[in-house]
């Protein structure tokens, strides 16, 4: 695990700078998950560390490969000082643990629902998983392991999450773009939907 997580943390530091805080969470029967906080001007970024230690696989597959399979970490970016977003640390650890606990394979276009606000007063209880490669480049690992993808999380209001289930992730992202939605605003209202 350390041979994977050390270069993952190094990639995060190279892209986002030095973390100013970190929290660790361990769930019964899982590895330890950390969430690192990075401050970049008026934006605070939270990144998981530990999700990529094991490849994601269907837990019902008796022949799941312990080496091959997709690996990822999660990155959430929000505007600083507008809400108590540090309360998201445990929620991000829960999302990072979902592949081990629930057998969820986290991939771009997926919705992850917590069933409760991401932080106190947040209008969001779920996130849309976006494509990797923007903020933090994928990290290639030695074969046969797959690269670690750093997947951005985009908070969704309940209305947006419901609309996404019907219309798809691409259409929701297009709606955000055409509406000029500030996806980093921790208190933003839902985008106008049909």
Tab-separated table of C-alpha atoms in Angstrom:
chain	number	residue	atom	x	y	z
A	1	UNK	CA	0.000	0.000	0.000
A	2	UNK	CA	2.767	2.485	0.912
A	3	UNK	CA	4.510	1.886	-2.427
A	4	UNK	CA	1.379	3.186	-4.164
A	5	UNK	CA	0.285	5.925	-1.759
A	6	UNK	CA	3.695	7.658	-1.528
A	7	UNK	CA	3.794	8.545	-5.258
A	8	UNK	CA	0.052	9.363	-5.154
A	9	UNK	CA	0.650	11.888	-2.374
A	10	UNK	CA	3.685	13.238	-4.241
A	11	UNK	CA	1.511	13.775	-7.353
A	12	UNK	CA	-1.095	15.631	-5.272
A	13	UNK	CA	1.594	17.844	-3.719
A	14	UNK	CA	3.150	18.570	-7.111
A	15	UNK	CA	-0.219	19.661	-8.517
A	16	UNK	CA	-1.816	21.340	-5.494
A	17	UNK	CA	1.075	22.404	-3.231
A	18	UNK	CA	1.607	21.493	0.394
A	19	UNK	CA	-1.491	20.408	2.329
A	20	UNK	CA	-2.269	22.648	5.279
A	21	UNK	CA	-4.319	19.972	7.065
A	22	UNK	CA	-5.059	16.266	6.910
A	23	UNK	CA	-7.524	13.962	8.603
A	24	UNK	CA	-7.509	10.179	8.830
A	25	UNK	CA	-10.525	7.904	9.050
A	26	UNK	CA	-10.628	4.134	9.399
A	27	UNK	CA	-13.824	2.188	8.900
A	28	UNK	CA	-14.285	-1.307	10.300
A	29	UNK	CA	-12.845	-3.815	7.841
A	30	UNK	CA	-11.180	-1.244	5.563
A	31	UNK	CA	-7.825	0.384	5.068
A	32	UNK	CA	-7.094	3.823	6.482
A	33	UNK	CA	-8.265	6.773	4.391
A	34	UNK	CA	-6.888	10.269	4.624
A	35	UNK	CA	-8.271	13.534	3.304
A	36	UNK	CA	-5.774	16.296	2.588
A	37	UNK	CA	-6.747	19.973	2.471
A	38	UNK	CA	-5.007	22.391	0.122
A	39	UNK	CA	-5.567	26.157	0.068
A	40	UNK	CA	-5.157	27.898	-3.298
A	41	UNK	CA	-6.108	31.568	-2.934
A	42	UNK	CA	-9.876	31.703	-2.450
A	43	UNK	CA	-10.308	27.994	-3.304
A	44	UNK	CA	-9.941	25.110	-0.885
A	45	UNK	CA	-9.341	21.648	-2.320
A	46	UNK	CA	-9.907	18.367	-0.525
A	47	UNK	CA	-8.228	15.234	-1.886
A	48	UNK	CA	-8.556	11.668	-0.677
A	49	UNK	CA	-5.507	9.500	-0.095
A	50	UNK	CA	-5.937	5.744	0.315
A	51	UNK	CA	-8.683	4.863	-2.157
A	52	UNK	CA	-6.077	3.978	-4.802
A	53	UNK	CA	-4.255	1.498	-2.543
A	54	UNK	CA	-6.445	-1.288	-3.945
A	55	UNK	CA	-8.018	-1.648	-7.388
A	56	UNK	CA	-11.790	-1.267	-7.571
A	57	UNK	CA	-13.578	-4.519	-8.323
A	58	UNK	CA	-16.992	-6.118	-8.049
A	59	UNK	CA	-17.017	-7.821	-4.621
A	60	UNK	CA	-19.273	-10.562	-5.954
A	61	UNK	CA	-16.594	-11.596	-8.465
A	62	UNK	CA	-14.749	-14.566	-6.915
A	63	UNK	CA	-11.947	-14.105	-9.448
A	64	UNK	CA	-11.362	-10.361	-8.967
A	65	UNK	CA	-7.730	-9.539	-9.672
A	66	UNK	CA	-5.950	-8.115	-6.590
A	67	UNK	CA	-3.571	-6.077	-8.798
A	68	UNK	CA	-5.403	-5.098	-11.991
A	69	UNK	CA	-8.411	-2.832	-12.044
A	70	UNK	CA	-9.195	0.864	-11.936
A	71	UNK	CA	-7.653	3.000	-9.181
A	72	UNK	CA	-8.698	6.495	-8.199
A	73	UNK	CA	-8.595	9.303	-5.670
A	74	UNK	CA	-11.246	12.008	-5.304
A	75	UNK	CA	-10.766	15.790	-5.436
A	76	UNK	CA	-13.352	18.377	-4.353
A	77	UNK	CA	-12.808	22.113	-4.948
A	78	UNK	CA	-14.932	24.818	-3.256
A	79	UNK	CA	-14.688	28.536	-2.590
A	80	UNK	CA	-13.173	29.203	0.824
A	81	UNK	CA	-14.856	31.140	3.606
A	82	UNK	CA	-18.476	30.870	2.443
A	83	UNK	CA	-19.463	27.748	4.404
A	84	UNK	CA	-18.047	25.300	6.952
A	85	UNK	CA	-16.804	22.991	4.213
A	86	UNK	CA	-14.191	21.309	6.427
A	87	UNK	CA	-17.058	19.135	7.684
A	88	UNK	CA	-16.830	17.352	4.311
A	89	UNK	CA	-13.684	15.472	5.403
A	90	UNK	CA	-15.483	12.452	6.861
A	91	UNK	CA	-17.979	12.395	3.973
A	92	UNK	CA	-15.139	12.257	1.440
A	93	UNK	CA	-13.569	9.400	3.389
A	94	UNK	CA	-16.921	7.566	3.218
A	95	UNK	CA	-16.986	8.041	-0.574
A	96	UNK	CA	-13.355	6.888	-0.840
A	97	UNK	CA	-14.209	3.759	1.173
A	98	UNK	CA	-17.251	2.896	-0.969
A	99	UNK	CA	-15.293	0.662	-3.388
A	100	UNK	CA	-14.047	-1.478	-0.470
A	101	UNK	CA	-17.231	-1.372	1.598
A	102	UNK	CA	-19.944	-1.506	-1.069
A	103	UNK	CA	-18.091	-2.694	-4.167
A	104	UNK	CA	-18.831	0.553	-5.984
A	105	UNK	CA	-16.619	1.221	-8.999
A	106	UNK	CA	-16.225	4.991	-9.074
A	107	UNK	CA	-15.922	6.260	-12.640
A	108	UNK	CA	-16.617	9.483	-14.571
A	109	UNK	CA	-20.334	10.088	-15.042
A	110	UNK	CA	-21.297	8.250	-11.845
A	111	UNK	CA	-23.353	9.806	-9.069
A	112	UNK	CA	-22.367	9.239	-5.454
A	113	UNK	CA	-25.100	9.986	-2.912
A	114	UNK	CA	-24.468	10.429	0.794
A	115	UNK	CA	-28.093	10.900	1.798
A	116	UNK	CA	-27.161	13.912	3.928
A	117	UNK	CA	-25.620	17.344	3.259
A	118	UNK	CA	-21.932	17.369	2.306
A	119	UNK	CA	-21.354	19.945	5.087
A	120	UNK	CA	-23.703	21.805	7.477
A	121	UNK	CA	-26.192	23.868	5.488
A	122	UNK	CA	-24.994	22.510	2.143
A	123	UNK	CA	-27.648	22.336	-0.598
A	124	UNK	CA	-25.888	19.183	-1.877
A	125	UNK	CA	-26.091	15.565	-0.710
A	126	UNK	CA	-24.565	13.969	-3.797
A	127	UNK	CA	-21.765	14.535	-6.268
A	128	UNK	CA	-21.168	13.909	-9.946
A	129	UNK	CA	-17.836	12.249	-10.736
A	130	UNK	CA	-16.082	14.169	-13.532
A	131	UNK	CA	-13.293	13.177	-15.919
A	132	UNK	CA	-9.722	13.037	-14.632
A	133	UNK	CA	-6.675	14.662	-16.172
A	134	UNK	CA	-7.434	18.328	-15.587
A	135	UNK	CA	-6.284	19.577	-12.210
A	136	UNK	CA	-4.135	16.562	-11.270
A	137	UNK	CA	-2.683	14.371	-14.020
A	138	UNK	CA	-3.193	10.612	-13.878
A	139	UNK	CA	-0.355	8.717	-12.219
A	140	UNK	CA	1.026	5.772	-14.167
A	141	UNK	CA	1.956	2.744	-12.037
A	142	UNK	CA	4.138	-0.236	-12.843
A	143	UNK	CA	2.421	-2.827	-15.062
A	144	UNK	CA	0.119	-4.650	-14.684
A	145	UNK	CA	-1.415	-2.030	-12.369
A	146	UNK	CA	-3.658	0.592	-13.950
A	147	UNK	CA	-2.968	4.303	-13.563
A	148	UNK	CA	-4.372	6.215	-10.590
A	149	UNK	CA	-6.987	8.699	-11.794
A	150	UNK	CA	-7.693	11.846	-9.768
A	151	UNK	CA	-11.430	12.311	-10.221
A	152	UNK	CA	-13.011	15.729	-9.579
A	153	UNK	CA	-16.282	15.718	-7.644
A	154	UNK	CA	-19.000	18.208	-8.643
A	155	UNK	CA	-21.652	18.772	-5.943
A	156	UNK	CA	-25.259	18.311	-7.113
A	157	UNK	CA	-28.478	19.609	-5.604
A	158	UNK	CA	-31.266	17.003	-5.227
A	159	UNK	CA	-33.031	18.445	-8.306
A	160	UNK	CA	-29.830	18.246	-10.360
A	161	UNK	CA	-29.214	14.666	-9.206
A	162	UNK	CA	-32.750	13.656	-10.208
A	163	UNK	CA	-32.387	15.408	-13.582
A	164	UNK	CA	-29.028	13.701	-14.142
A	165	UNK	CA	-30.591	10.271	-13.510
A	166	UNK	CA	-33.101	10.948	-16.308
A	167	UNK	CA	-31.016	12.981	-18.781
A	168	UNK	CA	-27.457	11.819	-18.076
A	169	UNK	CA	-24.232	13.372	-16.818
A	170	UNK	CA	-23.301	14.988	-20.134
A	171	UNK	CA	-26.550	16.948	-20.366
A	172	UNK	CA	-26.251	18.133	-16.763
A	173	UNK	CA	-22.708	19.331	-17.374
A	174	UNK	CA	-23.853	21.138	-20.527
A	175	UNK	CA	-26.653	22.783	-18.530
A	176	UNK	CA	-24.139	23.943	-15.891
A	177	UNK	CA	-21.886	25.334	-18.629
A	178	UNK	CA	-24.653	27.156	-20.506
A	179	UNK	CA	-25.985	28.558	-17.221
A	180	UNK	CA	-22.572	29.854	-16.161
A	181	UNK	CA	-22.824	27.829	-12.944
A	182	UNK	CA	-20.020	28.336	-10.422
A	183	UNK	CA	-19.559	24.715	-9.361
A	184	UNK	CA	-17.144	25.806	-6.619
A	185	UNK	CA	-19.771	27.913	-4.839
A	186	UNK	CA	-20.596	25.918	-1.667
A	187	UNK	CA	-23.981	27.641	-1.323
A	188	UNK	CA	-25.088	27.859	-4.967
A	189	UNK	CA	-28.667	27.230	-6.027
A	190	UNK	CA	-29.679	24.578	-8.525
A	191	UNK	CA	-29.186	25.416	-12.185
A	192	UNK	CA	-32.401	26.082	-14.130
A	193	UNK	CA	-33.724	22.741	-15.383
A	194	UNK	CA	-36.529	21.905	-17.881
